[in-house]
Short mmCIF file of C-alpha atoms in Angstrom, two decimals:
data_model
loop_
_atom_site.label_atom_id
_atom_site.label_comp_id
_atom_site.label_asym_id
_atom_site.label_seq_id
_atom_site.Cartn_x
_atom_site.Cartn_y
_atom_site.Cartn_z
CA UNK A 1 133.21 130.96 96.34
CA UNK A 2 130.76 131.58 99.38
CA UNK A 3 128.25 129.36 96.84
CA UNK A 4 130.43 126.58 96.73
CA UNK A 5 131.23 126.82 100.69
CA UNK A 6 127.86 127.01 101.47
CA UNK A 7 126.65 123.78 99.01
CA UNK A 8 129.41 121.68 100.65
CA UNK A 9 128.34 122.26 103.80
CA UNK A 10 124.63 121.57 102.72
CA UNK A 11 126.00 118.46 101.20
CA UNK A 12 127.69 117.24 104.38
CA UNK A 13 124.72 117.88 106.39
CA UNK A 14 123.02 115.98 103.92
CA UNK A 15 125.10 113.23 104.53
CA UNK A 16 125.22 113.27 108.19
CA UNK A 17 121.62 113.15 108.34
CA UNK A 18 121.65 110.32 105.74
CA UNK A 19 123.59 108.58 108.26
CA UNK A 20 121.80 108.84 111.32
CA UNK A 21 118.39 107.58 109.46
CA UNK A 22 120.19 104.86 108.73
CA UNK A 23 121.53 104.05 111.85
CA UNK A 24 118.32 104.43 113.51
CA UNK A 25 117.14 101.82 110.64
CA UNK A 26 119.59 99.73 112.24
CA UNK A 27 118.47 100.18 115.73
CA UNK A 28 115.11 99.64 115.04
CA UNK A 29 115.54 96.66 113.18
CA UNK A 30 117.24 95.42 116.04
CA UNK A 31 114.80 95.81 118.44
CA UNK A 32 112.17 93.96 116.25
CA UNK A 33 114.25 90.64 115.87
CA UNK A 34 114.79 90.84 119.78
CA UNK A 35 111.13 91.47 120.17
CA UNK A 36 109.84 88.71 117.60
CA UNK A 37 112.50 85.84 119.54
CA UNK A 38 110.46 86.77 122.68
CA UNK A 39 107.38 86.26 121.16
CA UNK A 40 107.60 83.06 119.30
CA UNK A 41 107.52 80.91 121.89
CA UNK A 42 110.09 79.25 123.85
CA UNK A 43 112.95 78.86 121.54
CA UNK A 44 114.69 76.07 123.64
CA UNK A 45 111.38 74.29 123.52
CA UNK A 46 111.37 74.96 119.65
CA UNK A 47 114.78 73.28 119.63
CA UNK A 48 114.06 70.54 121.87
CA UNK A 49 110.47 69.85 121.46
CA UNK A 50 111.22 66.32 123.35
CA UNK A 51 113.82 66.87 125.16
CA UNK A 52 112.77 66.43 128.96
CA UNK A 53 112.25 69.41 131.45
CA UNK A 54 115.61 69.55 133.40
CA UNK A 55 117.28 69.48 129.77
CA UNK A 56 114.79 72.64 128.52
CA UNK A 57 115.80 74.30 131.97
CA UNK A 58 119.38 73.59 131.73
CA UNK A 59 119.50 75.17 128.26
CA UNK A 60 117.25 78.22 128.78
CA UNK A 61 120.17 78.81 131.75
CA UNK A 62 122.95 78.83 129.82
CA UNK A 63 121.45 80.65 127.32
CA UNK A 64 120.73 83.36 129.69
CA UNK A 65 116.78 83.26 128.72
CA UNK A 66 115.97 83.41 132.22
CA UNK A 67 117.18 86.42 132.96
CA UNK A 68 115.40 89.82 133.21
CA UNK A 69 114.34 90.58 129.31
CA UNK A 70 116.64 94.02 129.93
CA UNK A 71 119.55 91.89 130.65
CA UNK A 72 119.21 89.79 127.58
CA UNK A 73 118.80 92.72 125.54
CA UNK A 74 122.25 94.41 126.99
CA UNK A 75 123.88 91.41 126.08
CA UNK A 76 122.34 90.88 122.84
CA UNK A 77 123.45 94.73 121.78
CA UNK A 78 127.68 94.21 123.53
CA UNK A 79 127.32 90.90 121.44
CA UNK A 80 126.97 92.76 118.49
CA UNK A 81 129.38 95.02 119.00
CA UNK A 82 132.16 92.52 119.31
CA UNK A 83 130.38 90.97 115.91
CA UNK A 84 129.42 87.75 118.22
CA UNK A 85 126.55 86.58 116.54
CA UNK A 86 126.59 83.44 118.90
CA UNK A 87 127.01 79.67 118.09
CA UNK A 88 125.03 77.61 115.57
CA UNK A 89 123.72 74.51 117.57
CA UNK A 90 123.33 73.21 114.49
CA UNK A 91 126.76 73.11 113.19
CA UNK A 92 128.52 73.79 116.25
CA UNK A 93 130.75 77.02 114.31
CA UNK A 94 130.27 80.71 114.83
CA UNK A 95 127.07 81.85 113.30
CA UNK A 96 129.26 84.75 111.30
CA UNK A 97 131.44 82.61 110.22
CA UNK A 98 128.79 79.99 108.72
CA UNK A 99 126.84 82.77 107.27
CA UNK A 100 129.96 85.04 105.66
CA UNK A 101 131.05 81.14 103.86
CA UNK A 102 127.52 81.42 102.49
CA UNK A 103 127.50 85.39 101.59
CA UNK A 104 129.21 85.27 97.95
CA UNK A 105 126.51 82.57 96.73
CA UNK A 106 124.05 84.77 97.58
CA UNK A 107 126.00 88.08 95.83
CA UNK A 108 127.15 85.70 92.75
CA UNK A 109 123.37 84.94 92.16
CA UNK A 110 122.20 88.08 92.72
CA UNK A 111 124.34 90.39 90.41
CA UNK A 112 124.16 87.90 87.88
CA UNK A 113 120.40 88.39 88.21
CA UNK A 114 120.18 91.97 88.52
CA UNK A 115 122.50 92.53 85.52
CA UNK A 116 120.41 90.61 83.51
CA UNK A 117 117.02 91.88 84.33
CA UNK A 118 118.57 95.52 84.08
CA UNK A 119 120.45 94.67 80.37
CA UNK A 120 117.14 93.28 79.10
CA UNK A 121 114.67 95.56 80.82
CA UNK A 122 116.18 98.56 79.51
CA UNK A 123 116.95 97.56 76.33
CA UNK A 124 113.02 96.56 76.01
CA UNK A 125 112.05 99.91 77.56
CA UNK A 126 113.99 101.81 75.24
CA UNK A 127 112.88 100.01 72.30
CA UNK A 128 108.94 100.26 73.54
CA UNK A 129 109.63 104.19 74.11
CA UNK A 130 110.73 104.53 70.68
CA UNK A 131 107.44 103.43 68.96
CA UNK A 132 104.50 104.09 71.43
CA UNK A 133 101.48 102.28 70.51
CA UNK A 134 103.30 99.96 68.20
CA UNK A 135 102.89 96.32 68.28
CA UNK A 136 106.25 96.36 69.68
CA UNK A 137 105.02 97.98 72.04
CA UNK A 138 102.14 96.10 73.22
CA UNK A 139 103.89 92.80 73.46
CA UNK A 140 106.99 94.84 75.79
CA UNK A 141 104.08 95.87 77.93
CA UNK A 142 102.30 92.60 78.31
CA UNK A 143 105.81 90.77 78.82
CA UNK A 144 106.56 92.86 81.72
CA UNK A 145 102.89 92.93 83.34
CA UNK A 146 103.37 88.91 83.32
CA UNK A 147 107.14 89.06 84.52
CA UNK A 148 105.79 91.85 87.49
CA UNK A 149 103.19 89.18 88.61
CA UNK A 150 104.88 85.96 88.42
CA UNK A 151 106.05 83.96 90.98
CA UNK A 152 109.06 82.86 91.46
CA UNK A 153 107.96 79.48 92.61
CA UNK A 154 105.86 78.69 90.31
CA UNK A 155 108.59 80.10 87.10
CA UNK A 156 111.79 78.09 88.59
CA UNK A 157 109.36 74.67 88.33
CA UNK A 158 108.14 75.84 84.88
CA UNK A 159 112.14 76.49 83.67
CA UNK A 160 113.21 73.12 85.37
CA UNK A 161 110.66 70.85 83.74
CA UNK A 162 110.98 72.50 80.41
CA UNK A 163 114.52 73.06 80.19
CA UNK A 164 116.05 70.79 82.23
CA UNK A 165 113.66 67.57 82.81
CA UNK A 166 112.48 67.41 79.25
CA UNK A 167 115.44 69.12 77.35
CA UNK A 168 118.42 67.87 79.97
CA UNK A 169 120.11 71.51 78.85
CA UNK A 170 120.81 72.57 82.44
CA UNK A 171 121.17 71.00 85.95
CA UNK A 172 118.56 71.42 88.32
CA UNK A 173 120.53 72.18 91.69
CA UNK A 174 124.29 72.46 92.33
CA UNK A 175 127.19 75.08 92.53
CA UNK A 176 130.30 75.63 90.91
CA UNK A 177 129.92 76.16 87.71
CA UNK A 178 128.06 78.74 84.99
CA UNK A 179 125.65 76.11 83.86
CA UNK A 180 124.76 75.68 87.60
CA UNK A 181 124.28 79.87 88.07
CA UNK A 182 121.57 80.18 84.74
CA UNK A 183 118.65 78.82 85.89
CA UNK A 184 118.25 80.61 89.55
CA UNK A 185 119.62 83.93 87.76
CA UNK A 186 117.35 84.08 85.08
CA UNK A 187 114.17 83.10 87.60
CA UNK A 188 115.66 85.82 90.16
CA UNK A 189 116.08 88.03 87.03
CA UNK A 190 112.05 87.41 86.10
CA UNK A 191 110.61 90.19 87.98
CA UNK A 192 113.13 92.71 88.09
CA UNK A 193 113.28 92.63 84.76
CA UNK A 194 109.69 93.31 84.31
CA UNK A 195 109.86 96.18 86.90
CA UNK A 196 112.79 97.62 85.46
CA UNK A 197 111.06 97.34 81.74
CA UNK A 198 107.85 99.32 82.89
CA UNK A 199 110.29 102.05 84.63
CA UNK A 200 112.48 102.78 81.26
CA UNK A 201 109.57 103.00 79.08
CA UNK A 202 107.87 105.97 80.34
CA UNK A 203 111.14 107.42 81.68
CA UNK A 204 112.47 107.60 78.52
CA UNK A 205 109.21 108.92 76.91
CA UNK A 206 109.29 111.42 79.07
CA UNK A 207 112.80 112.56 78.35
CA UNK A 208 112.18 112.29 74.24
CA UNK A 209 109.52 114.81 75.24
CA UNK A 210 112.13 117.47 76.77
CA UNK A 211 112.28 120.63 74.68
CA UNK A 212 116.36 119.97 74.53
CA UNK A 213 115.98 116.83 72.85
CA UNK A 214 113.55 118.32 69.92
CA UNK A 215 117.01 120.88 70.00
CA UNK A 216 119.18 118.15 69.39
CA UNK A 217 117.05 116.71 66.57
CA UNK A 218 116.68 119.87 65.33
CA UNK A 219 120.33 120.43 64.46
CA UNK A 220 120.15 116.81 62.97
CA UNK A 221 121.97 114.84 65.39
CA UNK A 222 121.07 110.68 64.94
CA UNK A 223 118.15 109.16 67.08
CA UNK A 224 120.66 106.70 68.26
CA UNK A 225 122.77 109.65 69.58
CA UNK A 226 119.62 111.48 70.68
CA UNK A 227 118.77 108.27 72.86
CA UNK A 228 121.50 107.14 74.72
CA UNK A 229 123.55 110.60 75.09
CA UNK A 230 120.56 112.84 76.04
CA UNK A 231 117.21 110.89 76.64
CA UNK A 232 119.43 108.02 78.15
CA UNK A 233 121.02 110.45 80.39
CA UNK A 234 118.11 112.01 82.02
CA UNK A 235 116.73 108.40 82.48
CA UNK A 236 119.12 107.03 84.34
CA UNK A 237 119.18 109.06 87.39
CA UNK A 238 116.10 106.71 87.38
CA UNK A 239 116.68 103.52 86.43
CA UNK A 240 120.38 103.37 88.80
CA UNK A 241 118.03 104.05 91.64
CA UNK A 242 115.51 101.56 90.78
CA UNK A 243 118.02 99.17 90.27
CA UNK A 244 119.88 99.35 93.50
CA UNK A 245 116.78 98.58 95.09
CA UNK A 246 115.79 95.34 93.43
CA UNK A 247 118.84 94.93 94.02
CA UNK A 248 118.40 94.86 97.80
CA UNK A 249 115.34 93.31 96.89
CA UNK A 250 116.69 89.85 95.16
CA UNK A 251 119.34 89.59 98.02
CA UNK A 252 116.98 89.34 100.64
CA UNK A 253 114.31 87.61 98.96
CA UNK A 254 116.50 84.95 97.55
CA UNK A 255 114.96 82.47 99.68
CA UNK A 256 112.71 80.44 97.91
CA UNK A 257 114.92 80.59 94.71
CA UNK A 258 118.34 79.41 96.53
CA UNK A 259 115.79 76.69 98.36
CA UNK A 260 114.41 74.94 94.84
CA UNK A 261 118.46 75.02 93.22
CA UNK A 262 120.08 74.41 96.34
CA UNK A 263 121.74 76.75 95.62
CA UNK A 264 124.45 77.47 98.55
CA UNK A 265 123.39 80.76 99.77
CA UNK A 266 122.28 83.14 102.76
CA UNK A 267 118.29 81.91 102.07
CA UNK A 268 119.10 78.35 101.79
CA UNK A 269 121.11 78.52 104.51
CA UNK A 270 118.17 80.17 106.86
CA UNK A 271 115.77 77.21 105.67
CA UNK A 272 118.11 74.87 106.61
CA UNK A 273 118.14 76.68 109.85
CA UNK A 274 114.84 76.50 110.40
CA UNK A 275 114.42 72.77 109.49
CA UNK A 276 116.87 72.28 112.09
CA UNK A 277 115.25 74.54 114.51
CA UNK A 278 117.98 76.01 114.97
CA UNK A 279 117.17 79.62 116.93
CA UNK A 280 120.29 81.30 117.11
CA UNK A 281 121.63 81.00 113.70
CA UNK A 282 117.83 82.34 112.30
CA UNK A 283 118.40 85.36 114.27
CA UNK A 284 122.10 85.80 113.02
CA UNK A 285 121.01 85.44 109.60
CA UNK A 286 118.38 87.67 109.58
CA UNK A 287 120.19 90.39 111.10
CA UNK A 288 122.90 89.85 108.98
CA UNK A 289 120.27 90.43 105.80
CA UNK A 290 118.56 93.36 107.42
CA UNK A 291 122.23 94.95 107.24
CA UNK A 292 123.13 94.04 103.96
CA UNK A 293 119.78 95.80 102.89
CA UNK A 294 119.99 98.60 104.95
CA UNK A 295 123.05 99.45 104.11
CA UNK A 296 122.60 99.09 99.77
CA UNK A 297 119.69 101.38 100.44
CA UNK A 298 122.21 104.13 102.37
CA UNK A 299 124.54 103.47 99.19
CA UNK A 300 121.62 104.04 96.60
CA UNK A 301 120.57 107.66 98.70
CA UNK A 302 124.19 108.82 98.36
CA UNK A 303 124.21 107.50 94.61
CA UNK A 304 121.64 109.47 93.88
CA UNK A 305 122.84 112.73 95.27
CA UNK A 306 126.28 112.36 92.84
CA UNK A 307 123.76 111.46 89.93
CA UNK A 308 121.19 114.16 90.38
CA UNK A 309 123.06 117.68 91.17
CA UNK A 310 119.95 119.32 90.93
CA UNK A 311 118.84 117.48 94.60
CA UNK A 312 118.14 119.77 97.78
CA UNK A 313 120.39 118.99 100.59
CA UNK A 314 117.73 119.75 103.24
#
């Protein structure tokens, strides 16, 4: 009893301490986007690059720039707060609102992609695992060296002049529909799914290795058994880890992918921004991003305490 007392209050230190590193994440991310829109430049001069003096000045006042750099960063944090993430000039609409219209786009995309680079990479892993040195093998391990350095550039124009310029299978661009979604999941899918392959394949060589699975051969259970109950188990404390973080990483690095389908999202939307210099809704963006991230990687570190009993709450 004193055991179980004592682990749960391990466990909720644990926790706490989770939580604070990940709201001083928060904090500290920020800070930096306050300090990077005070070093850039002037933004109302990147707004209005030829808009005459009295306008710039005008501007700069009612945005508050001219105040003391203190100030501006009070107001910036009790904007937060209140989830006032200002006023696109760009679109004249909340900058939350315009970015939360654009947030399932970017989540539709990026499960899709994840759960395809996951499905095939550890289904290739496992398969690789199974017959080291095999020309199996060989060709898993090449595959996933050329899907870990790829670019995603240069794969979405390869997959849109094959498959949709010279075969007309898929559109190029568009939203809506599934035919729309294959294209930017399977390029988003591309690395992950090379990342995720290398991961499985020694994970799960490892595990075969375990003196507990030669104990379950021994007493003649089936590989197939041997694999996914036992090997499969030990793997993916893993592999759910690894996952969760690409993730985090196709969400926020969506942006040249959603930028060459058009495709509706959080990065499209922060290009557009930035064509249309427009400051404020850059910031909200990226802040709103930095969240999203920080907060799947607080959700992966608890994930991984429920999957892994055997972790230290220190």
């Amino acid at each position: 009893m004193g055991n179980s007392v004592d682990l749960r209050a391990r466990m909720r230190t644990y926790l706490f301490r989770r939580l604070i590193h990940t709201l001083l994440a928060l904090f500290l991310m920020l800070v930096v986007v306050f300090i990077f829109t005070q070093t850039i430049g002037d933004p109302v001069g990147l707004m209005l690059p030829e808009a005459p003096p009295e306008a710039v000045q005008a501007l700069r006042e009612k945005m508050g720039l001219n105040d003391p750099l203190h100030i501006q960063f009070g107001r910036y944090l009790a904007g937060l707060m209140r989830l006032d993430f200002g006023t696109s000039l760009w679109q004249g609409v909340p900058n939350l609102q315009l970015i939360l219209s654009r947030l399932p786009a970017t989540f539709i995309l990026g499960i899709t992609a994840i759960t395809l680079a996951a499905g095939i990479g550890i289904v290739l892993g496992g398969l690789a695992a199974l017959r080291p040195g095999s020309m199996l093998d060989r060709i898993v391990i090449v595959m996933s060296t050329i899907a870990v350095t790829s670019v995603d550039f240069w794969v979405a124009l390869m997959l849109i002049t094959l498959i949709s310029v010279n075969l007309g299978w898929l559109p190029t661009s568009g939203y809506g529909d599934v035919k729309n979604l294959v294209l930017p999941a399977v390029v988003a899918a591309f690395r992950p799914m090379g990342r995720i392959t290398q991961v499985t394949r020694p994970a799960i060589m490892e595990a075969l290795a375990k003196e507990y699975i030669l104990v379950a051969r021994g007493k003649g259970l089936r590989e197939r058994t041997v694999l996914l109950t036992h090997a499969g188990r030990n793997a993916a404390i893993v592999l759910v880890t690894l996952v969760g973080y690409e993730f985090a990483n196709v969400v926020s690095g969506s942006v040249i992918i959603e930028t060459v389908f058009a495709w509706p999202g959080v990065g499209f939307l922060l290009v557009q921004a930035i064509s249309r210099r427009d400051w404020t809704l850059i910031v909200a963006a990226t802040l709103v991003v930095g969240f999203i991230v920080i907060t799947i990687n607080l959700l992966i570190d608890l994930l991984y305490v429920v999957l892994d009993p055997r972790i230290r709450y220190e």
